[in-house]
Amino acid sequence: MDQRIAKLYEKVLAMPVPPNSVPQALFELGSASQTVHHAIEELYQQNEQLEQVQEVLGAEYQRYEELFEEAPDSYLVTDAHGKIQLANHKAARLLNIDKNYLVGKAIVNFITLEERQYFRNFLSQLSQSGRNQELLIRLQRRNGELFNTALTVAPSYDNQGKIKELRWLIRGITESRRVELVHIKEECDFSDRPIHSYSKGDIIPLNPQIIWLVSQGFVKLTTLCESGEEVLVGLADQGMVFGSYMTSLNTYQAIAMSDTKLVSIYVSEIIDSPNVSHTLVPKLNHRLRQTESFLAVSGFRRVQDRIYYLLRLLKQEFGEKVGNETRLSVRLTHEDLANACCTTRVTITRLLCKLKHQGKISFDSKRHIIVKDID
């Protein structure tokens, strides 16, 4: 194009009396050609950068694919209904079936007939709880051989909070180990212990030698800051633990937010009994992670960011699916939310009204918050 423009310009100059507009038009055409030339060069550079990024992503994908395939344990990826989407070589060998034939099959097909209904119930409850779960169950290889397994499943969610896929870790265990694990679960369900009942608003006594396990209800955990204001540091619902033994705060208070039933566990039992410690360690870990999350709320400089992050945390911890929306099972007052966000009740009320006006939250008839678009 540049060469053709140059030749045209030479011919015009060689004309006896060239029109005045023709050289100017050729100059403008040449300038436009240069602009197009520079744009093409930039596109070439961007294309090279995209190719480099594609190579990096390809290498990363290859790396993770190798990690998945060569993992020492058996892994499966299924949809929310248990239909297998991915399987590594270890899983194929464990089930005695070619890996290509695994994809598209339902994992329930490898469960013994006697336990299939139990497994389906487990899947249904998993979609409601939203937490990693472990299941002891017997699988059946393609040749009909039965074997004991411990399944650990981790759900993955989409932007609407629906389960997108399930990631399964499968480990074969011996019969003696299965009996041992079942024995641990049966022995440490604490169902035979005395129940301590508290009404809504009751202050729960704390003993440094006792850990409370929530059997029913909700408990609010608070402390006092230097200005004397109450600060929300945690919430405990069914299956969670709390107690003054688990904190170094000088001021620590537990208040029942509803009719609550608790089971007491002595710290000495955790130290002396491996079975008790095996049951409580995940619960203690859960409380630690929740406390850190509440602490992170106060780290945001803007109050609107604090309430937004807090609602996300509450949705994850205490959310119940109601159609396409999520209802917070715990009912927190504006004062409670203000204490968690280190601000005033008036500010929280204003921000909640703004979120409601934006369609991100709503309230049911019992004033429970329904989270619609907090991700």
mmCIF file of C-alpha atoms in Angstrom:
data_model
loop_
_atom_site.group_PDB
_atom_site.id
_atom_site.type_symbol
_atom_site.label_atom_id
_atom_site.label_comp_id
_atom_site.label_asym_id
_atom_site.label_seq_id
_atom_site.Cartn_x
_atom_site.Cartn_y
_atom_site.Cartn_z
ATOM 1 C CA MET A 1 0.000 0.000 0.000
ATOM 2 C CA ASP A 2 2.829 2.395 0.890
ATOM 3 C CA GLN A 3 4.590 1.620 -2.395
ATOM 4 C CA ARG A 4 1.444 2.185 -4.446
ATOM 5 C CA ILE A 5 0.807 5.540 -2.721
ATOM 6 C CA ALA A 6 4.417 6.610 -3.433
ATOM 7 C CA LYS A 7 4.099 5.739 -7.148
ATOM 8 C CA LEU A 8 0.800 7.612 -7.404
ATOM 9 C CA TYR A 9 2.405 10.650 -5.779
ATOM 10 C CA GLU A 10 5.343 10.533 -8.262
ATOM 11 C CA LYS A 11 2.935 10.371 -11.208
ATOM 12 C CA VAL A 12 0.988 13.360 -9.915
ATOM 13 C CA LEU A 13 4.186 15.410 -9.522
ATOM 14 C CA ALA A 14 5.189 14.491 -13.079
ATOM 15 C CA MET A 15 1.916 15.856 -14.460
ATOM 16 C CA PRO A 16 2.260 19.208 -16.297
ATOM 17 C CA VAL A 17 -0.363 20.959 -14.205
ATOM 18 C CA PRO A 18 -1.460 18.707 -11.341
ATOM 19 C CA PRO A 19 -4.730 19.633 -9.624
ATOM 20 C CA ASN A 20 -4.119 21.294 -6.240
ATOM 21 C CA SER A 21 -6.387 18.863 -4.406
ATOM 22 C CA VAL A 22 -4.688 15.717 -5.656
ATOM 23 C CA PRO A 23 -1.327 16.077 -3.763
ATOM 24 C CA GLN A 24 -3.195 16.996 -0.583
ATOM 25 C CA ALA A 25 -5.431 13.924 -0.947
ATOM 26 C CA LEU A 26 -2.355 11.744 -1.494
ATOM 27 C CA PHE A 27 -0.691 13.169 1.610
ATOM 28 C CA GLU A 28 -3.813 12.398 3.680
ATOM 29 C CA LEU A 29 -3.996 8.904 2.199
ATOM 30 C CA GLY A 30 -0.361 8.333 3.095
ATOM 31 C CA SER A 31 -0.971 9.508 6.656
ATOM 32 C CA ALA A 32 -3.946 7.156 6.963
ATOM 33 C CA SER A 33 -1.775 4.340 5.617
ATOM 34 C CA GLN A 34 0.813 5.023 8.308
ATOM 35 C CA THR A 35 -1.899 4.948 10.978
ATOM 36 C CA VAL A 36 -3.132 1.593 9.713
ATOM 37 C CA HIS A 37 0.468 0.348 9.634
ATOM 38 C CA HIS A 38 1.006 1.291 13.289
ATOM 39 C CA ALA A 39 -2.302 -0.330 14.278
ATOM 40 C CA ILE A 40 -1.264 -3.544 12.553
ATOM 41 C CA GLU A 41 2.051 -3.506 14.433
ATOM 42 C CA GLU A 42 0.216 -3.095 17.742
ATOM 43 C CA LEU A 43 -2.106 -5.976 16.851
ATOM 44 C CA TYR A 44 0.907 -8.139 16.065
ATOM 45 C CA GLN A 45 2.429 -7.292 19.461
ATOM 46 C CA GLN A 46 -0.858 -8.025 21.272
ATOM 47 C CA ASN A 47 -1.178 -11.288 19.400
ATOM 48 C CA GLU A 48 2.325 -12.296 20.486
ATOM 49 C CA GLN A 49 1.469 -11.455 24.096
ATOM 50 C CA LEU A 50 -1.732 -13.507 23.863
ATOM 51 C CA GLU A 51 0.236 -16.425 22.460
ATOM 52 C CA GLN A 52 2.670 -16.191 25.384
ATOM 53 C CA VAL A 53 -0.222 -16.110 27.890
ATOM 54 C CA GLN A 54 -1.803 -19.068 26.115
ATOM 55 C CA GLU A 55 1.450 -21.007 26.408
ATOM 56 C CA VAL A 56 1.658 -20.239 30.136
ATOM 57 C CA LEU A 57 -1.968 -21.262 30.680
ATOM 58 C CA GLY A 58 -1.423 -24.411 28.662
ATOM 59 C CA ALA A 59 1.609 -25.302 30.763
ATOM 60 C CA GLU A 60 -0.344 -24.665 33.991
ATOM 61 C CA TYR A 61 -3.259 -26.751 32.750
ATOM 62 C CA GLN A 62 -0.856 -29.545 31.853
ATOM 63 C CA ARG A 63 0.734 -29.314 35.297
ATOM 64 C CA TYR A 64 -2.568 -29.545 37.168
ATOM 65 C CA GLU A 65 -3.782 -32.314 34.896
ATOM 66 C CA GLU A 66 -0.630 -34.280 35.722
ATOM 67 C CA LEU A 67 -1.116 -33.613 39.436
ATOM 68 C CA PHE A 68 -4.708 -34.866 39.188
ATOM 69 C CA GLU A 69 -3.825 -37.922 37.139
ATOM 70 C CA GLU A 70 -0.757 -38.965 39.107
ATOM 71 C CA ALA A 71 -2.171 -38.252 42.582
ATOM 72 C CA PRO A 72 -1.522 -41.055 45.104
ATOM 73 C CA ASP A 73 -5.246 -41.194 45.974
ATOM 74 C CA SER A 74 -8.367 -41.815 43.917
ATOM 75 C CA TYR A 75 -10.203 -38.684 42.795
ATOM 76 C CA LEU A 76 -13.525 -38.185 41.034
ATOM 77 C CA VAL A 77 -15.311 -35.007 39.949
ATOM 78 C CA THR A 78 -19.091 -35.233 39.547
ATOM 79 C CA ASP A 79 -21.983 -32.877 39.032
ATOM 80 C CA ALA A 80 -24.401 -32.099 41.872
ATOM 81 C CA HIS A 81 -26.308 -35.330 41.188
ATOM 82 C CA GLY A 82 -23.234 -37.564 41.316
ATOM 83 C CA LYS A 83 -22.682 -38.013 37.565
ATOM 84 C CA ILE A 84 -18.950 -38.533 36.955
ATOM 85 C CA GLN A 85 -17.258 -35.824 34.876
ATOM 86 C CA LEU A 86 -13.577 -36.530 35.595
ATOM 87 C CA ALA A 87 -11.658 -39.454 37.065
ATOM 88 C CA ASN A 88 -7.945 -40.052 37.564
ATOM 89 C CA HIS A 89 -6.044 -43.269 36.850
ATOM 90 C CA LYS A 90 -6.008 -44.257 40.525
ATOM 91 C CA ALA A 91 -9.821 -44.163 40.703
ATOM 92 C CA ALA A 92 -10.101 -46.229 37.529
ATOM 93 C CA ARG A 93 -7.771 -48.880 38.947
ATOM 94 C CA LEU A 94 -9.603 -48.884 42.276
ATOM 95 C CA LEU A 95 -12.962 -49.499 40.570
ATOM 96 C CA ASN A 96 -11.396 -51.885 38.035
ATOM 97 C CA ILE A 97 -12.772 -50.058 35.011
ATOM 98 C CA ASP A 98 -11.248 -48.097 32.139
ATOM 99 C CA LYS A 99 -11.135 -44.390 32.883
ATOM 100 C CA ASN A 100 -12.945 -43.483 29.653
ATOM 101 C CA TYR A 101 -15.911 -45.656 30.664
ATOM 102 C CA LEU A 102 -16.197 -43.917 34.044
ATOM 103 C CA VAL A 103 -17.064 -40.520 32.585
ATOM 104 C CA GLY A 104 -20.824 -40.090 32.263
ATOM 105 C CA LYS A 105 -21.731 -42.805 34.744
ATOM 106 C CA ALA A 106 -23.404 -42.090 38.082
ATOM 107 C CA ILE A 107 -21.264 -42.773 41.132
ATOM 108 C CA VAL A 108 -24.269 -44.451 42.763
ATOM 109 C CA ASN A 109 -23.818 -47.331 40.276
ATOM 110 C CA PHE A 110 -20.708 -48.336 42.222
ATOM 111 C CA ILE A 111 -22.507 -48.303 45.590
ATOM 112 C CA THR A 112 -23.829 -51.611 46.904
ATOM 113 C CA LEU A 113 -27.573 -52.052 46.431
ATOM 114 C CA GLU A 114 -28.228 -52.080 50.176
ATOM 115 C CA GLU A 115 -26.624 -48.636 50.647
ATOM 116 C CA ARG A 116 -27.766 -46.767 47.540
ATOM 117 C CA GLN A 117 -30.736 -45.097 49.223
ATOM 118 C CA TYR A 118 -28.484 -44.087 52.099
ATOM 119 C CA PHE A 119 -26.061 -42.579 49.580
ATOM 120 C CA ARG A 120 -28.859 -40.659 47.812
ATOM 121 C CA ASN A 121 -29.968 -39.213 51.152
ATOM 122 C CA PHE A 122 -26.370 -38.237 51.820
ATOM 123 C CA LEU A 123 -26.222 -36.322 48.514
ATOM 124 C CA SER A 124 -29.472 -34.532 49.311
ATOM 125 C CA GLN A 125 -28.264 -33.445 52.753
ATOM 126 C CA LEU A 126 -24.937 -32.391 51.282
ATOM 127 C CA SER A 127 -26.626 -29.853 49.006
ATOM 128 C CA GLN A 128 -28.291 -28.339 52.077
ATOM 129 C CA SER A 129 -25.328 -28.264 54.452
ATOM 130 C CA GLY A 130 -22.749 -26.942 51.991
ATOM 131 C CA ARG A 131 -19.791 -28.276 53.974
ATOM 132 C CA ASN A 132 -17.193 -30.959 53.338
ATOM 133 C CA GLN A 133 -18.493 -34.328 54.467
ATOM 134 C CA GLU A 134 -17.045 -37.780 55.051
ATOM 135 C CA LEU A 135 -18.925 -40.989 54.337
ATOM 136 C CA LEU A 136 -18.074 -44.593 55.209
ATOM 137 C CA ILE A 137 -19.594 -46.863 52.583
ATOM 138 C CA ARG A 138 -18.975 -50.029 50.573
ATOM 139 C CA LEU A 139 -18.195 -49.786 46.862
ATOM 140 C CA GLN A 140 -18.380 -52.470 44.207
ATOM 141 C CA ARG A 141 -15.749 -53.005 41.538
ATOM 142 C CA ARG A 142 -16.672 -53.911 37.986
ATOM 143 C CA ASN A 143 -15.937 -57.581 38.659
ATOM 144 C CA GLY A 144 -18.406 -57.529 41.550
ATOM 145 C CA GLU A 145 -15.840 -57.414 44.368
ATOM 146 C CA LEU A 146 -16.927 -55.347 47.372
ATOM 147 C CA PHE A 147 -14.578 -53.196 49.433
ATOM 148 C CA ASN A 148 -14.830 -50.628 52.248
ATOM 149 C CA THR A 149 -14.078 -46.980 51.537
ATOM 150 C CA ALA A 150 -13.952 -43.610 53.231
ATOM 151 C CA LEU A 151 -15.350 -40.954 50.879
ATOM 152 C CA THR A 152 -14.564 -37.283 51.444
ATOM 153 C CA VAL A 153 -16.560 -34.869 49.285
ATOM 154 C CA ALA A 154 -16.024 -31.126 48.806
ATOM 155 C CA PRO A 155 -18.757 -29.136 46.991
ATOM 156 C CA SER A 156 -17.960 -26.290 44.596
ATOM 157 C CA TYR A 157 -20.500 -23.502 43.991
ATOM 158 C CA ASP A 158 -21.421 -21.167 41.139
ATOM 159 C CA ASN A 159 -22.198 -17.449 41.438
ATOM 160 C CA GLN A 160 -25.823 -18.188 42.419
ATOM 161 C CA GLY A 161 -24.724 -20.346 45.367
ATOM 162 C CA LYS A 162 -25.789 -23.585 43.684
ATOM 163 C CA ILE A 163 -23.570 -26.663 43.705
ATOM 164 C CA LYS A 164 -21.616 -26.712 40.469
ATOM 165 C CA GLU A 165 -19.631 -29.888 41.034
ATOM 166 C CA LEU A 166 -18.588 -32.339 43.733
ATOM 167 C CA ARG A 167 -14.984 -33.396 44.261
ATOM 168 C CA TRP A 168 -14.549 -36.856 45.734
ATOM 169 C CA LEU A 169 -11.539 -38.347 47.475
ATOM 170 C CA ILE A 170 -11.853 -42.145 47.694
ATOM 171 C CA ARG A 171 -9.711 -44.171 50.074
ATOM 172 C CA GLY A 172 -9.985 -47.899 50.515
ATOM 173 C CA ILE A 173 -9.912 -48.996 54.158
ATOM 174 C CA THR A 174 -9.762 -52.322 55.920
ATOM 175 C CA GLU A 175 -12.736 -53.776 57.758
ATOM 176 C CA SER A 176 -11.034 -53.216 61.104
ATOM 177 C CA ARG A 177 -10.411 -49.566 60.259
ATOM 178 C CA ARG A 178 -14.044 -49.130 59.155
ATOM 179 C CA VAL A 179 -15.278 -50.580 62.437
ATOM 180 C CA GLU A 180 -12.891 -48.303 64.303
ATOM 181 C CA LEU A 181 -14.125 -45.190 62.490
ATOM 182 C CA VAL A 182 -17.767 -46.149 63.005
ATOM 183 C CA HIS A 183 -17.003 -46.807 66.658
ATOM 184 C CA ILE A 184 -15.460 -43.362 66.986
ATOM 185 C CA LYS A 185 -18.521 -41.720 65.467
ATOM 186 C CA GLU A 186 -20.930 -43.692 67.604
ATOM 187 C CA GLU A 187 -18.954 -43.216 70.801
ATOM 188 C CA CYS A 188 -18.473 -39.480 70.372
ATOM 189 C CA ASP A 189 -21.907 -38.291 69.351
ATOM 190 C CA PHE A 190 -22.421 -37.166 72.980
ATOM 191 C CA SER A 191 -26.125 -38.037 72.741
ATOM 192 C CA ASP A 192 -26.098 -39.842 76.100
ATOM 193 C CA ARG A 193 -24.847 -36.813 78.027
ATOM 194 C CA PRO A 194 -26.975 -34.459 80.128
ATOM 195 C CA ILE A 195 -28.564 -31.571 78.229
ATOM 196 C CA HIS A 196 -28.269 -28.041 79.624
ATOM 197 C CA SER A 197 -31.168 -25.852 78.439
ATOM 198 C CA TYR A 198 -31.149 -22.043 78.193
ATOM 199 C CA SER A 199 -33.843 -19.639 77.068
ATOM 200 C CA LYS A 200 -33.450 -16.780 74.635
ATOM 201 C CA GLY A 201 -31.438 -13.970 76.221
ATOM 202 C CA ASP A 202 -29.885 -16.129 78.960
ATOM 203 C CA ILE A 203 -26.210 -15.609 79.732
ATOM 204 C CA ILE A 204 -24.475 -18.999 79.535
ATOM 205 C CA PRO A 205 -21.982 -19.631 82.353
ATOM 206 C CA LEU A 206 -18.427 -20.218 81.199
ATOM 207 C CA ASN A 207 -15.939 -22.491 82.921
ATOM 208 C CA PRO A 208 -12.296 -22.568 81.724
ATOM 209 C CA GLN A 209 -12.306 -26.357 82.175
ATOM 210 C CA ILE A 210 -15.445 -26.946 80.075
ATOM 211 C CA ILE A 211 -16.184 -26.677 76.354
ATOM 212 C CA TRP A 212 -19.807 -26.311 75.346
ATOM 213 C CA LEU A 213 -21.186 -28.216 72.332
ATOM 214 C CA VAL A 214 -24.368 -26.745 70.812
ATOM 215 C CA SER A 215 -27.018 -29.424 70.414
ATOM 216 C CA GLN A 216 -29.781 -27.007 69.391
ATOM 217 C CA GLY A 217 -30.171 -23.254 68.942
ATOM 218 C CA PHE A 218 -27.807 -20.312 68.463
ATOM 219 C CA VAL A 219 -25.289 -18.709 70.796
ATOM 220 C CA LYS A 220 -23.843 -15.214 70.411
ATOM 221 C CA LEU A 221 -20.226 -14.724 71.528
ATOM 222 C CA THR A 222 -19.155 -11.194 72.415
ATOM 223 C CA THR A 223 -16.415 -9.193 74.088
ATOM 224 C CA LEU A 224 -15.995 -5.567 75.174
ATOM 225 C CA CYS A 225 -13.628 -3.092 73.553
ATOM 226 C CA GLU A 226 -11.722 -0.387 75.431
ATOM 227 C CA SER A 227 -14.597 2.097 75.014
ATOM 228 C CA GLY A 228 -16.956 -0.359 76.689
ATOM 229 C CA GLU A 229 -18.885 -1.175 73.524
ATOM 230 C CA GLU A 230 -19.901 -4.753 72.782
ATOM 231 C CA VAL A 231 -18.183 -6.485 69.869
ATOM 232 C CA LEU A 232 -19.543 -9.619 68.188
ATOM 233 C CA VAL A 233 -16.704 -12.157 67.820
ATOM 234 C CA GLY A 234 -18.585 -15.305 66.834
ATOM 235 C CA LEU A 235 -21.806 -17.260 66.440
ATOM 236 C CA ALA A 236 -22.269 -20.920 67.337
ATOM 237 C CA ASP A 237 -25.086 -23.062 65.996
ATOM 238 C CA GLN A 238 -25.807 -26.795 66.096
ATOM 239 C CA GLY A 239 -22.643 -28.893 66.105
ATOM 240 C CA MET A 240 -20.291 -26.005 66.948
ATOM 241 C CA VAL A 241 -18.296 -25.540 70.143
ATOM 242 C CA PHE A 242 -17.341 -22.564 72.301
ATOM 243 C CA GLY A 243 -15.926 -21.808 75.743
ATOM 244 C CA SER A 244 -13.580 -19.566 77.670
ATOM 245 C CA TYR A 245 -10.882 -22.244 77.317
ATOM 246 C CA MET A 246 -10.729 -21.375 73.601
ATOM 247 C CA THR A 247 -9.987 -17.657 74.043
ATOM 248 C CA SER A 248 -7.492 -15.359 75.734
ATOM 249 C CA LEU A 249 -9.927 -12.417 75.939
ATOM 250 C CA ASN A 250 -10.349 -11.065 79.440
ATOM 251 C CA THR A 251 -14.027 -10.313 78.789
ATOM 252 C CA TYR A 252 -15.911 -13.057 76.999
ATOM 253 C CA GLN A 253 -19.649 -13.612 77.120
ATOM 254 C CA ALA A 254 -22.008 -16.190 75.604
ATOM 255 C CA ILE A 255 -25.710 -15.352 75.199
ATOM 256 C CA ALA A 256 -28.444 -17.670 73.940
ATOM 257 C CA MET A 257 -30.117 -16.146 70.866
ATOM 258 C CA SER A 258 -32.960 -18.689 70.965
ATOM 259 C CA ASP A 259 -34.038 -21.607 73.105
ATOM 260 C CA THR A 260 -30.732 -23.441 73.258
ATOM 261 C CA LYS A 261 -29.549 -26.878 74.358
ATOM 262 C CA LEU A 262 -25.905 -27.506 75.208
ATOM 263 C CA VAL A 263 -23.681 -30.451 76.101
ATOM 264 C CA SER A 264 -20.656 -29.952 78.358
ATOM 265 C CA ILE A 265 -17.293 -31.584 77.590
ATOM 266 C CA TYR A 266 -14.391 -31.348 80.015
ATOM 267 C CA VAL A 267 -11.041 -30.259 78.578
ATOM 268 C CA SER A 268 -9.399 -33.185 80.354
ATOM 269 C CA GLU A 269 -11.505 -35.562 78.199
ATOM 270 C CA ILE A 270 -10.037 -34.082 75.024
ATOM 271 C CA ILE A 271 -6.532 -34.561 76.362
ATOM 272 C CA ASP A 272 -7.092 -38.096 77.652
ATOM 273 C CA SER A 273 -9.370 -39.545 74.963
ATOM 274 C CA PRO A 274 -8.188 -39.815 71.315
ATOM 275 C CA ASN A 275 -11.759 -40.518 70.242
ATOM 276 C CA VAL A 276 -13.091 -37.323 71.814
ATOM 277 C CA SER A 277 -10.233 -35.247 70.393
ATOM 278 C CA HIS A 278 -10.759 -36.838 66.959
ATOM 279 C CA THR A 279 -14.368 -35.665 67.022
ATOM 280 C CA LEU A 280 -13.757 -32.176 68.412
ATOM 281 C CA VAL A 281 -10.654 -31.065 66.499
ATOM 282 C CA PRO A 282 -12.619 -30.260 63.286
ATOM 283 C CA LYS A 283 -15.178 -28.354 65.359
ATOM 284 C CA LEU A 284 -12.440 -26.380 67.116
ATOM 285 C CA ASN A 285 -10.893 -25.659 63.729
ATOM 286 C CA HIS A 286 -14.245 -24.391 62.453
ATOM 287 C CA ARG A 287 -14.558 -21.996 65.378
ATOM 288 C CA LEU A 288 -11.022 -20.711 64.752
ATOM 289 C CA ARG A 289 -11.728 -20.048 61.068
ATOM 290 C CA GLN A 290 -14.982 -18.282 61.909
ATOM 291 C CA THR A 291 -13.270 -16.082 64.509
ATOM 292 C CA GLU A 292 -10.623 -15.066 61.965
ATOM 293 C CA SER A 293 -13.380 -14.238 59.476
ATOM 294 C CA PHE A 294 -15.151 -11.994 61.991
ATOM 295 C CA LEU A 295 -11.808 -10.343 62.700
ATOM 296 C CA ALA A 296 -11.327 -9.695 58.977
ATOM 297 C CA VAL A 297 -14.636 -7.779 58.907
ATOM 298 C CA SER A 298 -13.196 -5.021 61.078
ATOM 299 C CA GLY A 299 -10.166 -4.761 58.761
ATOM 300 C CA PHE A 300 -12.145 -3.005 56.017
ATOM 301 C CA ARG A 301 -11.890 0.764 56.174
ATOM 302 C CA ARG A 302 -15.338 1.526 54.747
ATOM 303 C CA VAL A 303 -18.410 0.514 56.749
ATOM 304 C CA GLN A 304 -20.274 -0.548 53.601
ATOM 305 C CA ASP A 305 -17.477 -3.024 52.859
ATOM 306 C CA ARG A 306 -17.717 -4.408 56.398
ATOM 307 C CA ILE A 307 -21.460 -5.098 56.220
ATOM 308 C CA TYR A 308 -21.086 -6.551 52.713
ATOM 309 C CA TYR A 309 -18.330 -8.935 53.839
ATOM 310 C CA LEU A 310 -20.261 -9.815 57.012
ATOM 311 C CA LEU A 311 -23.360 -10.763 55.009
ATOM 312 C CA ARG A 312 -21.219 -12.965 52.773
ATOM 313 C CA LEU A 313 -19.781 -14.654 55.856
ATOM 314 C CA LEU A 314 -23.225 -15.186 57.411
ATOM 315 C CA LYS A 315 -24.531 -16.549 54.107
ATOM 316 C CA GLN A 316 -21.712 -19.084 54.029
ATOM 317 C CA GLU A 317 -22.001 -20.068 57.698
ATOM 318 C CA PHE A 318 -25.753 -19.942 58.332
ATOM 319 C CA GLY A 319 -27.399 -19.777 54.914
ATOM 320 C CA GLU A 320 -30.426 -21.949 54.107
ATOM 321 C CA LYS A 321 -31.585 -22.399 50.524
ATOM 322 C CA VAL A 322 -35.090 -21.021 49.885
ATOM 323 C CA GLY A 323 -35.732 -21.417 46.181
ATOM 324 C CA ASN A 324 -33.063 -19.442 44.342
ATOM 325 C CA GLU A 325 -32.303 -17.312 47.405
ATOM 326 C CA THR A 326 -30.491 -17.840 50.688
ATOM 327 C CA ARG A 327 -32.126 -17.200 54.064
ATOM 328 C CA LEU A 328 -29.987 -16.579 57.141
ATOM 329 C CA SER A 329 -31.160 -19.087 59.741
ATOM 330 C CA VAL A 330 -29.896 -16.877 62.573
ATOM 331 C CA ARG A 331 -31.853 -13.679 63.253
ATOM 332 C CA LEU A 332 -29.510 -10.812 64.071
ATOM 333 C CA THR A 333 -30.698 -7.398 65.208
ATOM 334 C CA HIS A 334 -29.324 -4.212 63.719
ATOM 335 C CA GLU A 335 -27.446 -3.753 66.990
ATOM 336 C CA ASP A 336 -25.794 -7.181 66.578
ATOM 337 C CA LEU A 337 -24.705 -6.324 63.021
ATOM 338 C CA ALA A 338 -23.418 -2.949 64.202
ATOM 339 C CA ASN A 339 -21.364 -4.632 66.934
ATOM 340 C CA ALA A 340 -19.840 -7.026 64.384
ATOM 341 C CA CYS A 341 -19.001 -4.138 62.026
ATOM 342 C CA CYS A 342 -17.728 -1.773 64.747
ATOM 343 C CA THR A 343 -20.203 0.957 63.846
ATOM 344 C CA THR A 344 -23.539 2.370 64.993
ATOM 345 C CA ARG A 345 -27.005 0.874 64.699
ATOM 346 C CA VAL A 346 -28.173 3.919 62.726
ATOM 347 C CA THR A 347 -25.459 3.378 60.121
ATOM 348 C CA ILE A 348 -26.323 -0.318 59.787
ATOM 349 C CA THR A 349 -30.020 0.495 59.354
ATOM 350 C CA ARG A 350 -29.188 2.977 56.586
ATOM 351 C CA LEU A 351 -26.888 0.510 54.771
ATOM 352 C CA LEU A 352 -29.400 -2.342 55.024
ATOM 353 C CA CYS A 353 -32.108 -0.116 53.574
ATOM 354 C CA LYS A 354 -29.759 0.749 50.723
ATOM 355 C CA LEU A 355 -28.998 -2.939 50.038
ATOM 356 C CA LYS A 356 -32.714 -3.722 50.153
ATOM 357 C CA HIS A 357 -33.441 -0.896 47.695
ATOM 358 C CA GLN A 358 -30.742 -2.304 45.383
ATOM 359 C CA GLY A 359 -32.408 -5.727 45.513
ATOM 360 C CA LYS A 360 -29.431 -7.426 47.161
ATOM 361 C CA ILE A 361 -31.299 -8.419 50.349
ATOM 362 C CA SER A 362 -34.857 -8.681 51.665
ATOM 363 C CA PHE A 363 -36.593 -9.776 54.864
ATOM 364 C CA ASP A 364 -39.089 -12.556 55.526
ATOM 365 C CA SER A 365 -42.094 -12.361 57.839
ATOM 366 C CA LYS A 366 -39.906 -13.172 60.872
ATOM 367 C CA ARG A 367 -37.328 -10.493 59.958
ATOM 368 C CA HIS A 368 -34.709 -13.007 58.874
ATOM 369 C CA ILE A 369 -32.407 -11.574 56.210
ATOM 370 C CA ILE A 370 -32.725 -13.155 52.752
ATOM 371 C CA VAL A 371 -29.543 -12.698 50.753
ATOM 372 C CA LYS A 372 -30.151 -12.381 47.022
ATOM 373 C CA ASP A 373 -27.001 -10.945 45.428
ATOM 374 C CA ILE A 374 -24.110 -10.977 47.905
ATOM 375 C CA ASP A 375 -21.148 -12.846 46.329
#
